[in-house]
CSV table of C-alpha atoms and ligand atoms in Angstrom, one decimal:
chain,number,residue,atom,x,y,z
P,1242,UNK,CA,53.8,-13.5,17.4
P,1243,UNK,CA,52.2,-11.2,15.0
P,1244,UNK,CA,49.7,-13.7,14.2
P,1245,UNK,CA,48.9,-14.3,17.9
P,1246,UNK,CA,48.4,-10.5,18.3
P,1247,UNK,CA,46.0,-10.4,15.5
P,1248,UNK,CA,43.9,-13.2,16.8
P,1249,UNK,CA,43.6,-11.4,20.1
P,1250,UNK,CA,42.2,-8.3,18.3
P,1251,UNK,CA,39.8,-10.5,16.4
P,1252,UNK,CA,38.6,-11.9,19.7
P,1253,UNK,CA,38.2,-8.4,21.3
P,1254,UNK,CA,36.3,-7.2,18.3
P,1255,UNK,CA,34.1,-10.2,18.4
P,1256,UNK,CA,32.9,-9.5,21.9
P,1257,UNK,CA,32.2,-5.9,21.5
P,1258,UNK,CA,29.0,-6.2,19.4
P,1259,UNK,CA,27.5,-8.8,21.8
P,1260,UNK,CA,28.0,-6.4,24.7
P,1261,UNK,CA,26.3,-3.6,22.7
P,1262,UNK,CA,23.4,-5.9,21.9
P,1263,UNK,CA,23.0,-6.7,25.6
P,1264,UNK,CA,22.8,-3.0,26.5
P,1265,UNK,CA,20.4,-2.0,23.6
P,1266,UNK,CA,16.8,-1.7,24.9
P,1267,UNK,CA,14.4,-4.3,23.5
P,1268,UNK,CA,12.9,-3.5,20.1
P,1269,UNK,CA,9.3,-2.4,20.4
P,1270,UNK,CA,6.7,-5.1,19.3
P,1271,UNK,CA,5.4,-3.3,16.3
P,1272,UNK,CA,2.7,-4.7,14.1
P,1273,UNK,CA,1.7,-3.8,10.5
P,1274,UNK,CA,-0.8,-5.2,8.0
P,1275,UNK,CA,0.1,-4.9,4.3
P,1276,UNK,CA,-2.5,-3.9,1.7
P,1277,UNK,CA,-1.8,-3.6,-2.0
P,1278,UNK,CA,-4.1,-1.4,-4.2
P,1279,UNK,CA,-5.0,-1.0,-7.9
P,1280,UNK,CA,-5.0,-4.6,-8.9
P,1281,UNK,CA,-4.4,-6.3,-11.2
P,1282,UNK,CA,-1.7,-3.5,-11.7
P,1283,UNK,CA,-1.5,0.2,-11.1
P,1284,UNK,CA,-0.3,0.8,-14.7
P,1285,UNK,CA,-2.7,-1.8,-16.1
P,1286,UNK,CA,-3.4,0.5,-19.1
P,1287,UNK,CA,0.3,0.6,-20.1
P,1288,UNK,CA,1.2,-3.1,-19.5
P,1289,UNK,CA,0.1,-6.0,-21.6
P,1290,UNK,CA,-1.5,-9.0,-19.8
P,1291,UNK,CA,1.7,-11.0,-20.1
P,1292,UNK,CA,3.7,-8.5,-18.2
P,1293,UNK,CA,0.8,-8.2,-15.5
P,1294,UNK,CA,1.1,-11.9,-15.1
P,1295,UNK,CA,4.8,-11.9,-14.8
P,1296,UNK,CA,4.7,-9.0,-12.3
P,1297,UNK,CA,2.0,-10.7,-10.2
P,1298,UNK,CA,3.8,-14.0,-10.1
P,1299,UNK,CA,7.0,-12.3,-8.9
P,1300,UNK,CA,5.3,-10.2,-6.3
P,1301,UNK,CA,3.1,-12.9,-4.8
P,1302,UNK,CA,6.1,-15.3,-4.8
P,1303,UNK,CA,8.0,-13.0,-2.4
P,1304,UNK,CA,5.0,-12.4,-0.3
P,1305,UNK,CA,4.2,-16.1,0.0
P,1306,UNK,CA,7.8,-17.1,0.7
P,1307,UNK,CA,8.0,-14.6,3.5
P,1308,UNK,CA,4.5,-15.5,4.9
P,1309,UNK,CA,3.2,-11.9,4.6
P,1310,UNK,CA,-0.7,-11.8,4.9
P,1311,UNK,CA,-1.9,-9.4,2.3
P,1312,UNK,CA,-5.2,-8.0,1.1
P,1313,UNK,CA,-5.3,-6.7,-2.5
P,1314,UNK,CA,-7.7,-4.1,-3.6
P,1315,UNK,CA,-9.2,-4.4,-7.1
P,1316,UNK,CA,-10.4,-2.1,-10.0
P,1317,UNK,CA,-12.3,-4.5,-12.1
P,1318,UNK,CA,-12.4,-2.0,-15.0
P,1319,UNK,CA,-8.7,-2.9,-15.6
P,1320,UNK,CA,-9.6,-6.5,-16.4
P,1321,UNK,CA,-11.7,-5.7,-19.4
P,1322,UNK,CA,-9.1,-5.1,-22.1
P,1323,UNK,CA,-10.1,-6.5,-25.5
P,1324,UNK,CA,-8.6,-9.9,-26.1
P,1325,UNK,CA,-6.9,-9.8,-22.6
P,1326,UNK,CA,-9.8,-10.2,-20.1
P,1327,UNK,CA,-9.2,-13.8,-19.5
P,1328,UNK,CA,-5.5,-13.5,-18.8
P,1329,UNK,CA,-6.1,-10.5,-16.5
P,1330,UNK,CA,-8.7,-12.3,-14.6
P,1331,UNK,CA,-6.3,-15.2,-14.2
P,1332,UNK,CA,-3.7,-12.9,-12.8
P,1333,UNK,CA,-6.2,-11.7,-10.3
P,1334,UNK,CA,-7.2,-15.3,-9.5
P,1335,UNK,CA,-3.5,-15.9,-8.5
P,1336,UNK,CA,-4.0,-13.7,-5.4
P,1337,UNK,CA,-6.5,-16.2,-4.1
P,1338,UNK,CA,-4.7,-19.3,-5.3
P,1339,UNK,CA,-1.6,-18.1,-3.3
P,1340,UNK,CA,-3.7,-17.6,-0.3
P,1341,UNK,CA,-4.2,-13.9,-0.2
P,1342,UNK,CA,-7.5,-12.0,0.1
P,1343,UNK,CA,-9.1,-9.5,-2.2
P,1344,UNK,CA,-11.2,-6.4,-1.6
P,1345,UNK,CA,-13.2,-3.9,-3.7
P,1346,UNK,CA,-11.5,-0.6,-4.7
P,1347,UNK,CA,-14.4,0.4,-7.0
P,1348,UNK,CA,-14.8,-0.5,-10.7
P,1349,UNK,CA,-13.1,2.5,-12.2
P,1350,UNK,CA,-11.1,4.0,-9.3
P,1351,UNK,CA,-13.6,6.8,-9.0
P,1352,UNK,CA,-13.1,9.5,-6.3
P,1353,UNK,CA,-16.0,10.1,-3.9
P,1354,UNK,CA,-14.7,13.7,-3.9
P,1355,UNK,CA,-15.2,14.1,-7.7
P,1356,UNK,CA,-18.5,12.4,-8.6
P,1357,UNK,CA,-22.0,12.3,-6.9
P,1358,UNK,CA,-22.7,9.7,-4.2
P,1359,UNK,CA,-25.2,7.8,-6.4
P,1360,UNK,CA,-22.7,7.4,-9.3
P,1361,UNK,CA,-20.0,6.5,-6.8
P,1362,UNK,CA,-22.2,3.8,-5.2
P,1363,UNK,CA,-22.9,2.4,-8.7
P,1364,UNK,CA,-19.0,2.2,-9.2
P,1365,UNK,CA,-18.7,0.3,-5.9
P,1366,UNK,CA,-21.4,-2.2,-7.1
P,1367,UNK,CA,-20.0,-2.6,-10.5
P,1368,UNK,CA,-16.6,-3.4,-8.9
P,1369,UNK,CA,-18.1,-6.5,-7.2
P,1370,UNK,CA,-19.0,-8.8,-10.1
P,1371,UNK,CA,-15.8,-10.7,-11.0
P,1372,UNK,CA,-14.6,-10.5,-7.4
P,1373,UNK,CA,-17.6,-12.2,-5.9
P,1374,UNK,CA,-17.2,-15.1,-8.4
P,1375,UNK,CA,-13.5,-15.5,-7.7
P,1376,UNK,CA,-13.9,-15.3,-4.0
P,1377,UNK,CA,-16.9,-17.7,-3.9
P,1378,UNK,CA,-14.7,-20.3,-5.9
P,1379,UNK,CA,-12.4,-20.1,-2.9
P,1380,UNK,CA,-15.2,-20.3,-0.4
P,1381,UNK,CA,-14.5,-16.7,0.6
P,1382,UNK,CA,-16.6,-13.6,0.9
P,1383,UNK,CA,-16.1,-10.0,-0.3
P,1384,UNK,CA,-15.3,-8.2,3.0
P,1385,UNK,CA,-13.1,-5.2,2.6
P,1386,UNK,CA,-13.4,-1.9,0.8
P,1387,UNK,CA,-10.8,0.8,0.2
P,1388,UNK,CA,-11.7,4.3,-1.0
P,1389,UNK,CA,-9.8,5.3,-4.2
P,1390,UNK,CA,-7.3,8.2,-3.6
P,1391,UNK,CA,-8.4,7.7,0.1
P,1392,UNK,CA,-11.1,10.2,-0.8
P,1393,UNK,CA,-13.8,9.7,1.8
P,1394,UNK,CA,-16.0,12.6,0.8
P,1395,UNK,CA,-15.9,16.5,0.8
P,1396,UNK,CA,-18.6,16.8,3.4
P,1397,UNK,CA,-19.5,14.8,6.4
P,1398,UNK,CA,-23.1,13.9,5.2
P,1399,UNK,CA,-21.6,12.4,1.9
P,1400,UNK,CA,-19.0,10.6,3.9
P,1401,UNK,CA,-21.4,9.1,6.4
P,1402,UNK,CA,-23.9,8.1,3.7
P,1403,UNK,CA,-21.3,6.3,1.8
P,1404,UNK,CA,-20.1,4.6,4.9
P,1405,UNK,CA,-23.7,3.5,5.7
P,1406,UNK,CA,-24.0,2.2,2.2
P,1407,UNK,CA,-20.7,0.2,2.4
P,1408,UNK,CA,-21.7,-1.3,5.9
P,1409,UNK,CA,-25.1,-2.3,4.5
P,1410,UNK,CA,-23.4,-4.1,1.6
P,1411,UNK,CA,-21.3,-6.0,4.3
P,1412,UNK,CA,-18.1,-4.2,3.9
P,1413,UNK,CA,-15.6,-3.4,6.4
P,1414,UNK,CA,-13.8,-0.1,5.3
P,1415,UNK,CA,-9.9,-0.6,5.2
P,1416,UNK,CA,-8.3,2.6,6.5
P,1417,UNK,CA,-4.5,3.1,6.1
P,1418,UNK,CA,-2.0,4.6,8.5
P,1419,UNK,CA,1.3,4.3,6.5
P,1420,UNK,CA,1.8,5.6,3.0
P,1421,UNK,CA,5.1,6.1,1.3
P,1422,UNK,CA,3.6,7.1,-2.1
P,1423,UNK,CA,5.1,4.0,-3.7
P,1424,UNK,CA,3.0,4.6,-6.8
P,1425,UNK,CA,4.8,7.7,-7.5
P,1426,UNK,CA,8.2,5.9,-7.5
P,1427,UNK,CA,6.6,3.0,-9.5
P,1428,UNK,CA,5.7,5.2,-12.4
P,1429,UNK,CA,9.2,6.3,-13.1
P,1430,UNK,CA,10.6,3.0,-12.2
P,1431,UNK,CA,8.5,1.3,-14.9
P,1432,UNK,CA,9.9,3.8,-17.6
P,1433,UNK,CA,13.6,3.3,-16.3
P,1434,UNK,CA,13.2,-0.5,-16.3
P,1435,UNK,CA,11.8,-0.5,-20.0
P,1436,UNK,CA,14.8,1.6,-21.0
P,1437,UNK,CA,17.3,-0.6,-19.1
P,1438,UNK,CA,18.4,2.5,-17.3
P,1439,UNK,CA,19.8,0.7,-14.2
P,1440,UNK,CA,21.5,3.7,-12.7
P,1441,UNK,CA,18.1,5.4,-12.5
P,1442,UNK,CA,16.4,2.3,-11.3
P,1443,UNK,CA,18.9,2.1,-8.5
P,1444,UNK,CA,18.4,5.7,-7.5
P,1445,UNK,CA,14.6,5.3,-7.5
P,1446,UNK,CA,14.9,2.2,-5.2
P,1447,UNK,CA,17.3,3.9,-2.8
P,1448,UNK,CA,14.8,6.9,-2.4
P,1449,UNK,CA,11.8,4.6,-2.3
P,1450,UNK,CA,13.3,2.8,0.6
P,1451,UNK,CA,14.7,5.9,2.3
P,1452,UNK,CA,11.3,7.7,2.0
P,1453,UNK,CA,9.4,4.8,3.5
P,1454,UNK,CA,11.8,4.7,6.4
P,1455,UNK,CA,11.2,8.4,7.0
P,1456,UNK,CA,7.4,8.0,6.7
P,1457,UNK,CA,7.4,5.0,9.2
P,1458,UNK,CA,9.4,7.1,11.7
P,1459,UNK,CA,7.2,10.1,11.3
P,1460,UNK,CA,4.0,8.1,11.6
P,1461,UNK,CA,5.3,6.3,14.7
P,1462,UNK,CA,5.8,9.6,16.4
P,1463,UNK,CA,2.4,10.9,15.1
P,1464,UNK,CA,0.7,7.8,16.4
P,1465,UNK,CA,2.0,8.6,20.0
P,1466,UNK,CA,0.7,12.2,19.7
P,1467,UNK,CA,-2.7,11.3,18.3
P,1468,UNK,CA,-3.4,7.8,19.6
P,1469,UNK,CA,-1.3,7.7,22.6
P,1470,UNK,CA,0.5,4.6,21.5
P,1471,UNK,CA,1.6,3.0,18.2
P,1472,UNK,CA,-1.5,1.0,17.1
P,1473,UNK,CA,-1.5,-1.9,14.7
P,1474,UNK,CA,-0.6,0.0,11.5
P,1475,UNK,CA,-1.9,-0.5,8.0
P,1476,UNK,CA,0.4,0.1,5.2
P,1477,UNK,CA,-0.7,1.0,1.7
P,1478,UNK,CA,1.3,-0.2,-1.3
P,1479,UNK,CA,0.3,-0.6,-5.0
P,1480,UNK,CA,0.7,-3.4,-7.5
P,1481,UNK,CA,3.7,-2.5,-9.7
P,1482,UNK,CA,6.9,-3.8,-11.0
P,1483,UNK,CA,8.7,-1.7,-8.4
P,1484,UNK,CA,7.0,-3.8,-5.7
P,1485,UNK,CA,7.4,-7.0,-7.6
P,1486,UNK,CA,11.2,-6.4,-7.9
P,1487,UNK,CA,11.9,-4.8,-4.6
P,1488,UNK,CA,9.2,-5.4,-2.0
P,1489,UNK,CA,11.6,-7.8,-0.3
P,1490,UNK,CA,14.1,-4.9,0.6
P,1491,UNK,CA,11.1,-2.9,1.9
P,1492,UNK,CA,10.0,-5.9,4.1
P,1493,UNK,CA,13.5,-6.2,5.5
P,1494,UNK,CA,13.4,-2.4,6.3
P,1495,UNK,CA,10.1,-2.8,8.1
P,1496,UNK,CA,11.4,-5.8,10.1
P,1497,UNK,CA,14.5,-3.7,11.2
P,1498,UNK,CA,12.1,-1.1,12.6
P,1499,UNK,CA,10.8,-3.9,14.9
P,1500,UNK,CA,7.6,-4.9,13.0
P,1501,UNK,CA,5.9,-8.2,12.6
P,1502,UNK,CA,3.3,-8.7,9.8
P,1503,UNK,CA,-0.3,-9.3,10.8
P,1504,UNK,CA,-3.6,-9.7,8.9
P,1505,UNK,CA,-5.8,-6.8,8.1
P,1506,UNK,CA,-8.5,-8.3,10.2
P,1507,UNK,CA,-6.1,-8.4,13.2
P,1508,UNK,CA,-5.1,-4.7,12.7
P,1509,UNK,CA,-8.7,-3.6,12.5
P,1510,UNK,CA,-9.2,-5.1,15.9
P,1511,UNK,CA,-7.1,-2.3,17.4
P,1512,UNK,CA,-9.4,0.1,19.3
P,1513,UNK,CA,-7.6,3.1,17.4
P,1514,UNK,CA,-9.8,2.3,14.4
P,1515,UNK,CA,-12.9,3.3,16.5
P,1516,UNK,CA,-11.4,6.7,17.4
P,1517,UNK,CA,-13.6,9.7,16.6
P,1518,UNK,CA,-13.1,10.7,13.0
P,1519,UNK,CA,-14.9,13.6,11.4
P,1520,UNK,CA,-12.3,14.4,8.8
P,1521,UNK,CA,-13.5,15.8,5.5
P,1522,UNK,CA,-11.4,17.4,2.8
P,1523,UNK,CA,-10.6,17.8,-0.8
P,1524,UNK,CA,-7.5,15.6,-0.4
P,1525,UNK,CA,-7.7,12.0,0.7
P,1526,UNK,CA,-5.2,11.2,3.5
P,1527,UNK,CA,-4.3,8.5,6.1
P,1528,UNK,CA,-6.3,7.8,9.2
P,1529,UNK,CA,-3.5,9.2,11.7
P,1530,UNK,CA,-4.2,12.5,9.9
P,1531,UNK,CA,-8.0,12.0,10.2
P,1532,UNK,CA,-7.7,11.4,14.0
P,1533,UNK,CA,-5.2,14.3,14.4
P,1534,UNK,CA,-7.4,16.8,12.6
P,1535,UNK,CA,-10.5,15.6,14.5
P,1536,UNK,CA,-8.7,16.4,17.7
P,1537,UNK,CA,-7.8,19.9,16.4
P,1538,UNK,CA,-4.1,19.0,16.0
P,1539,UNK,CA,-2.3,19.9,12.7
P,1540,UNK,CA,0.2,17.2,11.8
P,1541,UNK,CA,3.6,18.8,11.1
P,1542,UNK,CA,7.1,17.8,10.0
P,1543,UNK,CA,6.1,15.2,7.5
P,1544,UNK,CA,9.1,14.0,5.5
P,1545,UNK,CA,9.5,15.8,2.2
P,1546,UNK,CA,8.8,13.7,-0.9
P,1547,UNK,CA,11.8,13.7,-3.3
P,1548,UNK,CA,11.0,16.5,-5.7
P,1549,UNK,CA,13.0,14.9,-8.6
P,1550,UNK,CA,10.6,12.0,-8.5
P,1551,UNK,CA,7.7,14.3,-9.0
P,1552,UNK,CA,9.6,16.2,-11.7
P,1553,UNK,CA,10.5,13.1,-13.6
P,1554,UNK,CA,6.8,11.9,-13.4
P,1555,UNK,CA,5.8,15.2,-15.0
P,1556,UNK,CA,8.4,14.9,-17.7
P,1557,UNK,CA,7.0,11.5,-18.4
P,1558,UNK,CA,3.5,12.8,-18.3
P,1559,UNK,CA,2.6,10.1,-15.8
P,1560,UNK,CA,-0.7,10.6,-13.9
P,1561,UNK,CA,-0.1,11.9,-10.4
P,1562,UNK,CA,-3.4,10.2,-9.5
P,1563,UNK,CA,-2.3,6.7,-9.1
P,1564,UNK,CA,-4.1,5.1,-12.0
P,1565,UNK,CA,-5.5,5.9,-15.3
P,1566,UNK,CA,-7.8,2.9,-15.8
P,1567,UNK,CA,-8.2,1.8,-19.5
P,1568,UNK,CA,-11.4,2.2,-21.4
P,1569,UNK,CA,-13.1,-1.2,-21.5
P,1570,UNK,CA,-13.2,-2.5,-25.0
W,2766,LIG,ZN1,-6.1,3.1,-5.7
């Protein structure tokens, strides 16, 4: 009798979730392109080539298994470390071997807001040499460019001149609309990993996922205010052990928000990327903010980045500027 009663309960409980599902409004059809910057690795100056290869293998394995189209953006300066150039170039080559695309992120990760236009253009050109050879061997062409630090120029003339230079070189500028500052989590994660501090690793991953979730929610709202709808979004990530170890959890989170993954080319076909954009500023930022500021709207209510991550980065004397590229040779 007791057993029969229990099975009735189980049956009822089993029905409830399906009713709930039927009543839930359909998930929106959201789309996002994934881009990964600072190749071969954000912390290339601190990691030996063997670790860069291991990190790349793990990261690309997950992305390939899950069929995520990705464009990786390269700083070639990080390839030229004495005795390691061949292995570092091989790690880069893996991106193409696995079926991903590569773009230029300047040779030395130079900011257009910090150096003159001519020097910056030289840094763009210097960043093409290895890339062009690798892409040609895969019958591919160098198509995409991403501004280091998202710095697009401190005045509109510089910005427009740089853009004209890039277009003339055959580049399509790759904007971003979603940025969860993964590089800041990645720096302290690397330290925790090397010390085998699993408690801290877990805390970092928890906050990295929660912050990304909050950033997505915020930018979906901002999209509606600024664009009028949620455009095909472009996510900015960085090549790191944090991503190699945990990007699968991030991809799950993104899917749960109703997204499917598309190519950068597909995303750039969204007319949002032709919206008026006269943004200039000391600080590089995402394109939703560009469009908002161009429209005279001040974005408000952005999620607060966990202060303890910034404090810990300072403690470890980690750069807050994404990369410190090594001196070649
Ligand atoms: Zn970068």
